[in-house]
PDB file of C-alpha atoms in Angstrom:
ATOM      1  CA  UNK F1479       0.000   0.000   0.000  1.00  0.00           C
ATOM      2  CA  UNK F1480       3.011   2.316   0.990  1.00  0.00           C
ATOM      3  CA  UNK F1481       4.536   1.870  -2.619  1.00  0.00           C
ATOM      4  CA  UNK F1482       1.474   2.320  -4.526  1.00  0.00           C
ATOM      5  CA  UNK F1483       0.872   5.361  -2.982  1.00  0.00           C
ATOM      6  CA  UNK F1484       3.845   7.292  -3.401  1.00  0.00           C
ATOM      7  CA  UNK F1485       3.770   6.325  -7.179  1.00  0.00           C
ATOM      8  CA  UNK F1486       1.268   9.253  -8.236  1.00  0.00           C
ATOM      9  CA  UNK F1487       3.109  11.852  -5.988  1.00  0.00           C
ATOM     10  CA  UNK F1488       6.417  11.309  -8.501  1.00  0.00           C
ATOM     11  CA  UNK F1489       4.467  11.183 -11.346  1.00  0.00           C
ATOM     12  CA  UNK F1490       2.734  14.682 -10.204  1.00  0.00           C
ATOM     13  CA  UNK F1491       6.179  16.040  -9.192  1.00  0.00           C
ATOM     14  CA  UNK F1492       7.411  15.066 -12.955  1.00  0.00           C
ATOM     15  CA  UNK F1493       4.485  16.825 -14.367  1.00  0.00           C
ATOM     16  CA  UNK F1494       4.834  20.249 -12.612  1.00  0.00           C
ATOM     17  CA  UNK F1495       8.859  20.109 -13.394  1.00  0.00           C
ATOM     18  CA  UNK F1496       7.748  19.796 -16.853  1.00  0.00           C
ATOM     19  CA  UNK F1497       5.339  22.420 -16.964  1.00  0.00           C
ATOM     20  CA  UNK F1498       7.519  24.728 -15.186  1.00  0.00           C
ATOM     21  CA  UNK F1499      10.280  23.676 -17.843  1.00  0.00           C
ATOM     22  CA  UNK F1500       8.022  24.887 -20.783  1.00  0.00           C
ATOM     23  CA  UNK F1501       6.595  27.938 -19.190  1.00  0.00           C
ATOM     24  CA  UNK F1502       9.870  29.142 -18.865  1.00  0.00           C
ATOM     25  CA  UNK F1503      11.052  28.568 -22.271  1.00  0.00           C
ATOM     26  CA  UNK F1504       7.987  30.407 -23.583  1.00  0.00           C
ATOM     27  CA  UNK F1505       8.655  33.156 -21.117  1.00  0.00           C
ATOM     28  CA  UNK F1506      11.956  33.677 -22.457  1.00  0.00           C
ATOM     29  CA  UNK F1507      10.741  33.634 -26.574  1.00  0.00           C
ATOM     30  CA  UNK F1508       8.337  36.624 -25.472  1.00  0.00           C
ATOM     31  CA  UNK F1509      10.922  38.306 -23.788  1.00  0.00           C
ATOM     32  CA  UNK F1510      13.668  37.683 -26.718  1.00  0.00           C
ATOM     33  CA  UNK F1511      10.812  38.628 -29.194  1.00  0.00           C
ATOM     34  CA  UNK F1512      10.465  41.896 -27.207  1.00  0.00           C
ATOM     35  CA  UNK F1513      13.810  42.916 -26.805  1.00  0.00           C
ATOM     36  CA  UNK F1514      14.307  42.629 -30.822  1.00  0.00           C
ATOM     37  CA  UNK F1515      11.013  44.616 -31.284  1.00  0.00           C
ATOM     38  CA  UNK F1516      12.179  47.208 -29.122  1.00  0.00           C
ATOM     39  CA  UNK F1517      15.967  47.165 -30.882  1.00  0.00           C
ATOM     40  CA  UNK F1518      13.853  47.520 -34.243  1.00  0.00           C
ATOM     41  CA  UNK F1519      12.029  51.249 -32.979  1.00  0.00           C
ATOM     42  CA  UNK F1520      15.100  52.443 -31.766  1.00  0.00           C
ATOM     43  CA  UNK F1521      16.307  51.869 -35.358  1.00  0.00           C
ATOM     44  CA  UNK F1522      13.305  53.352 -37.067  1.00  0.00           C
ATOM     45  CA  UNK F1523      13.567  56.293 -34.853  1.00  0.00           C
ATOM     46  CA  UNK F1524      16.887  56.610 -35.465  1.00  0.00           C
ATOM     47  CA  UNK F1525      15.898  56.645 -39.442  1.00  0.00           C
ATOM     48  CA  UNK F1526      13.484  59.099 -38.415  1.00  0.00           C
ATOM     49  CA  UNK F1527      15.901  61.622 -36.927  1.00  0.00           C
ATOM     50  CA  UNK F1528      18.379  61.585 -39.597  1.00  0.00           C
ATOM     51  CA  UNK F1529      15.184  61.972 -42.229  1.00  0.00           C
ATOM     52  CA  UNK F1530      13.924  64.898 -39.887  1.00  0.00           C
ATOM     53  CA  UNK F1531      17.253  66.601 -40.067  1.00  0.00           C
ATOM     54  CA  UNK F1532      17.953  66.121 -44.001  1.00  0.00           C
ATOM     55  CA  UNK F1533      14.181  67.607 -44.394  1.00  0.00           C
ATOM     56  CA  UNK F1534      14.739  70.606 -41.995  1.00  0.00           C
ATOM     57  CA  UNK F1535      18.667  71.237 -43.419  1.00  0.00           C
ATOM     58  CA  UNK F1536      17.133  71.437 -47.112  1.00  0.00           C
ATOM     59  CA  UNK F1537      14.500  73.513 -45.882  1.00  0.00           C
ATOM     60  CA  UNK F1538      17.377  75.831 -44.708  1.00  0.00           C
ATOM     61  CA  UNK F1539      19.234  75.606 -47.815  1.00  0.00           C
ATOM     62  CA  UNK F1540      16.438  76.967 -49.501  1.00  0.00           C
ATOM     63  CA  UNK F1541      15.445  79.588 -47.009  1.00  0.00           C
ATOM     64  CA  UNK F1542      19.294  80.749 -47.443  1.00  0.00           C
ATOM     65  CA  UNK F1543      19.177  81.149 -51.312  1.00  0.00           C
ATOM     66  CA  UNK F1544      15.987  83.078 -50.518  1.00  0.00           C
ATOM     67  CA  UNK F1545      17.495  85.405 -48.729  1.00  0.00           C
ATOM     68  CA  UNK F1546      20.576  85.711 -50.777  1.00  0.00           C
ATOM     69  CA  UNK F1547      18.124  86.164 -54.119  1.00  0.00           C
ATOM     70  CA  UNK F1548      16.704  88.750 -51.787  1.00  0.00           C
ATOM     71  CA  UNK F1549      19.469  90.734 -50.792  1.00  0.00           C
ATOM     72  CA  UNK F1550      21.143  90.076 -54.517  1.00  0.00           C
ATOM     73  CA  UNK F1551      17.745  92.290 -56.045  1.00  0.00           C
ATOM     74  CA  UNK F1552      18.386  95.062 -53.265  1.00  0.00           C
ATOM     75  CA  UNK F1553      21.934  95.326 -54.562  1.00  0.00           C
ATOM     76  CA  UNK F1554      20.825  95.257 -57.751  1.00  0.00           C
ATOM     77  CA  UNK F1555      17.876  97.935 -56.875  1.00  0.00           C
ATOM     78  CA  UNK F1556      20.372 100.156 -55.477  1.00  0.00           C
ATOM     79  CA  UNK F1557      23.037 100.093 -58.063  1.00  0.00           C
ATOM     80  CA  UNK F1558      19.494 100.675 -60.432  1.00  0.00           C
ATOM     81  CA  UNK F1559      18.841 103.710 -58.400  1.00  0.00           C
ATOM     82  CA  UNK F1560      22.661 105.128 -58.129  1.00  0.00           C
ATOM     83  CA  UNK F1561      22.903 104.653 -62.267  1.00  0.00           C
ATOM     84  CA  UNK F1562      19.828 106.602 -62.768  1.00  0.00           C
ATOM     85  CA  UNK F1563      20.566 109.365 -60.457  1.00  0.00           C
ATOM     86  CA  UNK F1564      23.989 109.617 -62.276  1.00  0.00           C
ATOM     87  CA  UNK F1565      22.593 109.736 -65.573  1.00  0.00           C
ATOM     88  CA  UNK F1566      19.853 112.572 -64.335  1.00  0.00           C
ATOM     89  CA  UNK F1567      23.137 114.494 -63.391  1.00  0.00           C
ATOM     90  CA  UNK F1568      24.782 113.700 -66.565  1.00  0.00           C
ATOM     91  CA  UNK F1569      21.309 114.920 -68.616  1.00  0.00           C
ATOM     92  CA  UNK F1570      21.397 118.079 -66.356  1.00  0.00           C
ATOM     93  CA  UNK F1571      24.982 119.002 -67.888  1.00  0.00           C
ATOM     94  CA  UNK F1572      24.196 118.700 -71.493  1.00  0.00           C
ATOM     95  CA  UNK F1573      21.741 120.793 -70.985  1.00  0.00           C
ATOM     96  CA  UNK F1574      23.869 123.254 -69.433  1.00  0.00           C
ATOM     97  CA  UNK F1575      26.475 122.974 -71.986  1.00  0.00           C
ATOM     98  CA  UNK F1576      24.186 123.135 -74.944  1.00  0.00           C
ATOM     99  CA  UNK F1577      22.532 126.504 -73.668  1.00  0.00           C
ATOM    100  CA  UNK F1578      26.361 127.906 -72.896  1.00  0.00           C
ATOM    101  CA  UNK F1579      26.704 126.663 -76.708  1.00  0.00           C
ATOM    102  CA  UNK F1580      24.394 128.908 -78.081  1.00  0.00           C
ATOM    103  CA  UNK F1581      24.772 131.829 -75.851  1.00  0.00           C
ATOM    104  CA  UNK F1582      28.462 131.715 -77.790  1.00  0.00           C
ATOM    105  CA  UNK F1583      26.922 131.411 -81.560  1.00  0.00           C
ATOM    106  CA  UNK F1584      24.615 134.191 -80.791  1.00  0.00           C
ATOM    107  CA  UNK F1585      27.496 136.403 -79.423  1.00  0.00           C
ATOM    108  CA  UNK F1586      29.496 135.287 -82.506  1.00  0.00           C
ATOM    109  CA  UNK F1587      26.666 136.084 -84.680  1.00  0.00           C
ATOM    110  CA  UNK F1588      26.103 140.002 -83.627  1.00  0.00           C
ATOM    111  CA  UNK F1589      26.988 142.554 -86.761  1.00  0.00           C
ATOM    112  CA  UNK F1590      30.676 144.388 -85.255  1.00  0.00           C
ATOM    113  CA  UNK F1591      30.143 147.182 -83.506  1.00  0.00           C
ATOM    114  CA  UNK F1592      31.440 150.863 -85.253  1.00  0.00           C
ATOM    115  CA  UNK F1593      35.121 152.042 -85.182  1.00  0.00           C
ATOM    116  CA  UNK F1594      34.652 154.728 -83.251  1.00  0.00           C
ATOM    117  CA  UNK F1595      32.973 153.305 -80.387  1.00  0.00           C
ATOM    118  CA  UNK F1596      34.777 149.892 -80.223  1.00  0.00           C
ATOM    119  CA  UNK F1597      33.284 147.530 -77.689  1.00  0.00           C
ATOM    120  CA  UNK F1598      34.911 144.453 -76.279  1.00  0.00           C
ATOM    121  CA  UNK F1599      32.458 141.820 -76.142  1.00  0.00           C
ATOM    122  CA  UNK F1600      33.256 140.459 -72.425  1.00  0.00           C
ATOM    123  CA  UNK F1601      33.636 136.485 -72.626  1.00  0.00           C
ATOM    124  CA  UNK F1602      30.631 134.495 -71.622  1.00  0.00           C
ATOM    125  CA  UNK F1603      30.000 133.552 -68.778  1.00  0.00           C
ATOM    126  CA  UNK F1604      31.094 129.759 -68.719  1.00  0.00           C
ATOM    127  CA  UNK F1605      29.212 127.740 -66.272  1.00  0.00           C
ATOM    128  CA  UNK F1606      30.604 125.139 -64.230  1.00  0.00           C
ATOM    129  CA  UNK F1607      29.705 121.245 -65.674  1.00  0.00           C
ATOM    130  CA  UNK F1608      28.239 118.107 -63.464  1.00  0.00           C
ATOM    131  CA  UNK F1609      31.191 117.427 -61.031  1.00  0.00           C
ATOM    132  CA  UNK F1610      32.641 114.183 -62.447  1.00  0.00           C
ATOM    133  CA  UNK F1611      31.401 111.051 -60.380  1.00  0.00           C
ATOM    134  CA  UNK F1612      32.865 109.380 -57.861  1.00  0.00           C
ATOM    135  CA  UNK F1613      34.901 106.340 -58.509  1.00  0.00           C
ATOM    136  CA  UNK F1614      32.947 103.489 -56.628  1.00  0.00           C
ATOM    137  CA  UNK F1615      35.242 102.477 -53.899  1.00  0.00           C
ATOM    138  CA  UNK F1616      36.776  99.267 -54.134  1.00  0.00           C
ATOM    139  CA  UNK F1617      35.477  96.089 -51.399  1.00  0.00           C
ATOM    140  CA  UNK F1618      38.494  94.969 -49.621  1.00  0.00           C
ATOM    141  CA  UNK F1619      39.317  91.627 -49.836  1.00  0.00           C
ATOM    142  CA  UNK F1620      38.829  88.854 -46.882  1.00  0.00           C
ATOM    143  CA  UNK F1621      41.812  87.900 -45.358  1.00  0.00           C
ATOM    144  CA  UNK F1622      43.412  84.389 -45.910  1.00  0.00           C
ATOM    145  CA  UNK F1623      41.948  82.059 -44.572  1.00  0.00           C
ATOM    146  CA  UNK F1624      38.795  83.426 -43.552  1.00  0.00           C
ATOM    147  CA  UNK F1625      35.417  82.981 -45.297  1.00  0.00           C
ATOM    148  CA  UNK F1626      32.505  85.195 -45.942  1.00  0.00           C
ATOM    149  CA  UNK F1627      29.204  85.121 -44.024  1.00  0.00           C
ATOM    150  CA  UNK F1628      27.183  82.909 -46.501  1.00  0.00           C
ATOM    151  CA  UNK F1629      30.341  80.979 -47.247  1.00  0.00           C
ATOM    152  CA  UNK F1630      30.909  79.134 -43.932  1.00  0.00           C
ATOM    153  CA  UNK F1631      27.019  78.520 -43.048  1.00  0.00           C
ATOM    154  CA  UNK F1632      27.313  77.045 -45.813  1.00  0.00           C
ATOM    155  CA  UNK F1633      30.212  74.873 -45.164  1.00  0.00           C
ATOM    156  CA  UNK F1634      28.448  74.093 -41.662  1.00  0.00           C
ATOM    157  CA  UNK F1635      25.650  73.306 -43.345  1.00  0.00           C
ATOM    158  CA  UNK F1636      27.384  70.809 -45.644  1.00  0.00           C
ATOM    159  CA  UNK F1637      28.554  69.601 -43.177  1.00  0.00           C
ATOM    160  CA  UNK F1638      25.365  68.592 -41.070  1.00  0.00           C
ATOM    161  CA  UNK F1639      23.980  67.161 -43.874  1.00  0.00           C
ATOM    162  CA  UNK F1640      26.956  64.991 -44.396  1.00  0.00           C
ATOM    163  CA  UNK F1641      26.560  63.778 -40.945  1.00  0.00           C
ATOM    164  CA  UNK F1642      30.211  65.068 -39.684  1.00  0.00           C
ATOM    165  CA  UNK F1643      28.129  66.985 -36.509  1.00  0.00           C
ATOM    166  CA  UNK F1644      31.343  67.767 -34.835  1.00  0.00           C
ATOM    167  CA  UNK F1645      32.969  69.440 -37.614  1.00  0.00           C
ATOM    168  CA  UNK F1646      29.604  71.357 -38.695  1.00  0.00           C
ATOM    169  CA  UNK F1647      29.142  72.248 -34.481  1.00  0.00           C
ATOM    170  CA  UNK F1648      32.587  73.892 -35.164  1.00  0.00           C
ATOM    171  CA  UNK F1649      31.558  75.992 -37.576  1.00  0.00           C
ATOM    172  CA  UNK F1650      28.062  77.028 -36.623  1.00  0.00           C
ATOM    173  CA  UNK F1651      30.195  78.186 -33.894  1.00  0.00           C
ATOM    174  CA  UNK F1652      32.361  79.818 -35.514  1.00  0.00           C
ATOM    175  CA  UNK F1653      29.897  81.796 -37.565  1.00  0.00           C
ATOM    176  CA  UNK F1654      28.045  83.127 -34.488  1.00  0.00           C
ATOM    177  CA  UNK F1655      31.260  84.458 -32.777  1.00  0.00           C
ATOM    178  CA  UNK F1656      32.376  86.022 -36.591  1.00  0.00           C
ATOM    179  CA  UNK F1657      28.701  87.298 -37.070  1.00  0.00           C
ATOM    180  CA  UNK F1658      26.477  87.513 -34.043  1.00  0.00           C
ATOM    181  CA  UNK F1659      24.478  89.939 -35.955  1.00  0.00           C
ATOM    182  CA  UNK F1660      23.709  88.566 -39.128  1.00  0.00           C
ATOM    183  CA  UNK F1661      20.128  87.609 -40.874  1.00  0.00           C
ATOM    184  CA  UNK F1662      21.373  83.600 -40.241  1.00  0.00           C
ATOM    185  CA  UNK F1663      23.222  83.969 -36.565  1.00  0.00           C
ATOM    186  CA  UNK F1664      20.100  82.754 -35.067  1.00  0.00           C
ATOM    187  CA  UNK F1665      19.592  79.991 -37.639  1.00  0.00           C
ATOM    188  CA  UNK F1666      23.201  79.361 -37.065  1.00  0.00           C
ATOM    189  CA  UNK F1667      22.579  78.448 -33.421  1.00  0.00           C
ATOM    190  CA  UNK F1668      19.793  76.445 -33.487  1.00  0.00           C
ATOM    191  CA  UNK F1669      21.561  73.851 -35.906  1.00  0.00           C
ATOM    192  CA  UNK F1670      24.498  74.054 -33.778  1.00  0.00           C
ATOM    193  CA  UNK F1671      21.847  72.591 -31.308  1.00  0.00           C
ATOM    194  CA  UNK F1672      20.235  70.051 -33.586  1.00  0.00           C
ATOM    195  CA  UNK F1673      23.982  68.757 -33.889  1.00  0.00           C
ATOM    196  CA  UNK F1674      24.157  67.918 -30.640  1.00  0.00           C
ATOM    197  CA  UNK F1675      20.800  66.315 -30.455  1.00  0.00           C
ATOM    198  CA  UNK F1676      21.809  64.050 -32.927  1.00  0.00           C
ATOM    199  CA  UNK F1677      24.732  63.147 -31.187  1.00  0.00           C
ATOM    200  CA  UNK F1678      22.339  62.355 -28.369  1.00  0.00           C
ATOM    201  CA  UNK F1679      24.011  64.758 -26.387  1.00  0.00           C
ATOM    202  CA  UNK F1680      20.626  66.217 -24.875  1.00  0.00           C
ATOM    203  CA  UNK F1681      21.736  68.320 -22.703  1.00  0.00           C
ATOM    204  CA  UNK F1682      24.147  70.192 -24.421  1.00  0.00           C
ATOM    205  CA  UNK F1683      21.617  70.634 -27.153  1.00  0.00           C
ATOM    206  CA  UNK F1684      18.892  71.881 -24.772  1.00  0.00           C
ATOM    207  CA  UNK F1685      21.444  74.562 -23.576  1.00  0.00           C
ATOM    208  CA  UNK F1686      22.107  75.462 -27.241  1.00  0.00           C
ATOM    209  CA  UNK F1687      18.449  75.881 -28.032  1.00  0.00           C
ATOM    210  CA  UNK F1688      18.278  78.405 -24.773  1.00  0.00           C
ATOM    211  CA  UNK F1689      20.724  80.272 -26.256  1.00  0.00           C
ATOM    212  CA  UNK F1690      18.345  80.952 -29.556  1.00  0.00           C
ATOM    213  CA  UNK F1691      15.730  82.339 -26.985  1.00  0.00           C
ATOM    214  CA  UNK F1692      17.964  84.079 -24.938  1.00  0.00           C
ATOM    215  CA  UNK F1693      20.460  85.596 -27.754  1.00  0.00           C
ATOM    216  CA  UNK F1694      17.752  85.737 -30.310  1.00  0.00           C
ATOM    217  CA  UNK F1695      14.258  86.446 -28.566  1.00  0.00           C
ATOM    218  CA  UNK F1696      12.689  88.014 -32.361  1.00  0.00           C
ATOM    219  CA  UNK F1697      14.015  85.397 -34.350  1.00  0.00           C
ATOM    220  CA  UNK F1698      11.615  83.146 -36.634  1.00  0.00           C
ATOM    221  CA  UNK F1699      13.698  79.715 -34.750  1.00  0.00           C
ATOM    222  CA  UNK F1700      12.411  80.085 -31.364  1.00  0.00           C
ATOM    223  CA  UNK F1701       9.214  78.255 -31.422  1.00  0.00           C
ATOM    224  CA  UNK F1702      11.551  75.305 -32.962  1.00  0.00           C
ATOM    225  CA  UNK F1703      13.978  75.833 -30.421  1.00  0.00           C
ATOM    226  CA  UNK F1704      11.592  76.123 -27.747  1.00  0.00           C
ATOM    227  CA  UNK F1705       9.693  72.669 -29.246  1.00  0.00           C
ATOM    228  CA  UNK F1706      13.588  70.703 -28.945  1.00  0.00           C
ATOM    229  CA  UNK F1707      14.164  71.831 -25.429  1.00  0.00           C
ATOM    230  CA  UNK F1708      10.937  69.667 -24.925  1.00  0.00           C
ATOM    231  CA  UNK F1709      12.342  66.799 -26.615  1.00  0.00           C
ATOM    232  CA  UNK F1710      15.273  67.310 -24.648  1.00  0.00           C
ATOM    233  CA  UNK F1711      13.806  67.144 -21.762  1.00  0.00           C
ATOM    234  CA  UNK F1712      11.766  63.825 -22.411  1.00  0.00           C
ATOM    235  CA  UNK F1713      14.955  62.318 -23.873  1.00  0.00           C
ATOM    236  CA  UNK F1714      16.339  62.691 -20.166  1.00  0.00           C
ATOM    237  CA  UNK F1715      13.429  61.600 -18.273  1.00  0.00           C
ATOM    238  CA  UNK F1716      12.068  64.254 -17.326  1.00  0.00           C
ATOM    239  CA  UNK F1717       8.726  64.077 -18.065  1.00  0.00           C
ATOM    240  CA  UNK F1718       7.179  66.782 -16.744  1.00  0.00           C
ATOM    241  CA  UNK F1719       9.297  69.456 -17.584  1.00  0.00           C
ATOM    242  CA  UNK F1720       9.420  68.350 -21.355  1.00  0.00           C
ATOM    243  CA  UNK F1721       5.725  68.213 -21.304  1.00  0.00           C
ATOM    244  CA  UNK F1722       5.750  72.036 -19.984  1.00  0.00           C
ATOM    245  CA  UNK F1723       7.703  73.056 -22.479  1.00  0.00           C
ATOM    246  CA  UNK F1724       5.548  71.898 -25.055  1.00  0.00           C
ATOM    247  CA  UNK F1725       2.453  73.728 -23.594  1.00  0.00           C
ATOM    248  CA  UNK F1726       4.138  76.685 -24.498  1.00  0.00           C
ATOM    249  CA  UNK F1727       4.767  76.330 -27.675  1.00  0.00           C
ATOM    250  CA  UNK F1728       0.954  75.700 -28.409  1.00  0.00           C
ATOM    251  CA  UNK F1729       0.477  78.851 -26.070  1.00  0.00           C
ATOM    252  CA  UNK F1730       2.613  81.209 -27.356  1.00  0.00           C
ATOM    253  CA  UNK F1731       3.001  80.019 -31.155  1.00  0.00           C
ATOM    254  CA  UNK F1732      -0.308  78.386 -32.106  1.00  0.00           C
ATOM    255  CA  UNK F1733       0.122  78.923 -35.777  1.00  0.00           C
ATOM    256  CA  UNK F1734       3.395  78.092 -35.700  1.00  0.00           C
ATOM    257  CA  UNK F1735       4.551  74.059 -37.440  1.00  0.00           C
ATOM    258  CA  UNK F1736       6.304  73.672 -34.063  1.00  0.00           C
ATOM    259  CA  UNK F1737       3.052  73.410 -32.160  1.00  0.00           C
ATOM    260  CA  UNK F1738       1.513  71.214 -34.342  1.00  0.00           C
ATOM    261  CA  UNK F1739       4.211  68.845 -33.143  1.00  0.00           C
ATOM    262  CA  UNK F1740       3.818  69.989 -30.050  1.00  0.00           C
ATOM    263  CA  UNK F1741       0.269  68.746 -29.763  1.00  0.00           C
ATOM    264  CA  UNK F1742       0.818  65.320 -31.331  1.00  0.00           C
ATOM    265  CA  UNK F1743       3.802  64.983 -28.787  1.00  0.00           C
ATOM    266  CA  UNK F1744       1.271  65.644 -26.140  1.00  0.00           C
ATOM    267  CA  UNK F1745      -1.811  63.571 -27.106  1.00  0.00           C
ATOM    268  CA  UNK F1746       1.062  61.131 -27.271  1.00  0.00           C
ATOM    269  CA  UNK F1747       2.194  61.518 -23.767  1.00  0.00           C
ATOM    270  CA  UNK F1748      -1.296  61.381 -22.738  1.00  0.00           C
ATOM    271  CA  UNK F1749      -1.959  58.346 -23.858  1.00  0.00           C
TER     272      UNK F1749
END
């Protein structure tokens, strides 16, 4: 009776070690089948990014040969404006010299006067001509080994595109000590940010896109700046502050592309 009874308790012991066996095994496909799921949106996101910065650097690109078309026709408008004003001058001075022309045939024409009463005709009056215009001064050249404004953010943007981020950092740099004041010195900084973000360096980047705010409070890249120190924020964990950073994007720029992706971002974080 002893040995019959103990029979069923080994076979039940077998049983559980078995199931145990096979739950484990299937615990660990569902885990391995996570992990490469999760290694797989890192990469996509990843493909993302680099997408989202090619987009946004040809965006810039064009934006820059805007504005050089732009100030190109001002030039242009200018030099118009100088040329005409020189040729009103010039117009002026024929005139002059045509009526001083026949001032001198109708002085040459008059019958000569009697002998006894000789009169000497007193020269005429000879008016001054247009003073002769100014030779257009010459622009002095850059020195060696420095480039022009348009030049290097051009090389930095290059650069970016070509995924060397330290080299194009460098040179965003570079062109916002040389030109703090320029039309692109704002633009300049913000890329020097995305740079960093790229490089995952978040909170470098973050302190970059302050500087856009704080350097360049009127300048048309501080919604988008304002939008990344978000996403720098989230990047780091911190939830919170990333999400108030958003909310003031969609406050203070509603119209603005940046908070449309600030309120997909935020339905996201909602969810």
């Amino acid at each position: 009776m002893i040995g019959k009874g103990k029979a069923p308790s080994f076979f039940l012991l077998e049983v559980l070690a078995g199931l145990l066996i096979l739950s484990s095994g299937c615990a660990y496909q569902k885990v391995e089948a996570l992990s490469q799921k999760v290694a797989e949106q890192q990469r996509q996101i990843s493909i993302l990014q680099r997408e989202d910065i090619e987009i946004k650097s040809r965006l810039e690109e064009q934006k820059t040969a805007n504005y050089l078309l732009d100030k190109r026709m001002k030039e242009l408008g200018d030099r118009l404006g100088d040329s005409q004003a020189r040729l009103q001058t010039l117009e002026i001075g024929v005139g002059e010299l045509k009526g001083m022309l026949e001032e001198v045939k109708s002085l040459v024409a008059k019958p000569a006067a009697p002998p006894s009463a000789p009169v000497t005709a007193a020269p005429p009056e000879v008016k001054p001509g247009p003073p002769p215009p100014q030779p257009t001064p010459e622009v002095a050249p850059l020195p060696p080994g420095r480039l022009g404004s348009e030049e290097l953010y051009n090389e930095a943007m290059r650069l970016l595109r070509a995924g060397e981020m330290g080299e194009a950092i460098g040179q965003f740099e570079k062109y916002v000590r040389e030109y703090p004041h320029s039309e692109l010195a704002d633009n300049a900084q913000y890329w020097m940010g995305e740079a960093y973000y790229a490089q995952k360096d978040y909170d470098r980047a973050r302190k970059e896109f302050e500087k856009v705010i704080s350097d360049f409070p009127r300048g048309d890249k501080v919604p988008d700046a304002l939008l990344k120190i978000g996403f720098c924020y989230l990047e780091t964990g911190q939830k919170e502050k990333g999400k108030a950073e958003l909310r003031k994007v969609v406050s203070q720029y509603p119209k603005s592309p940046a908070a449309s992706l600030a309120k997909k971002k935020l339905g996201e974080l909602s969810r």
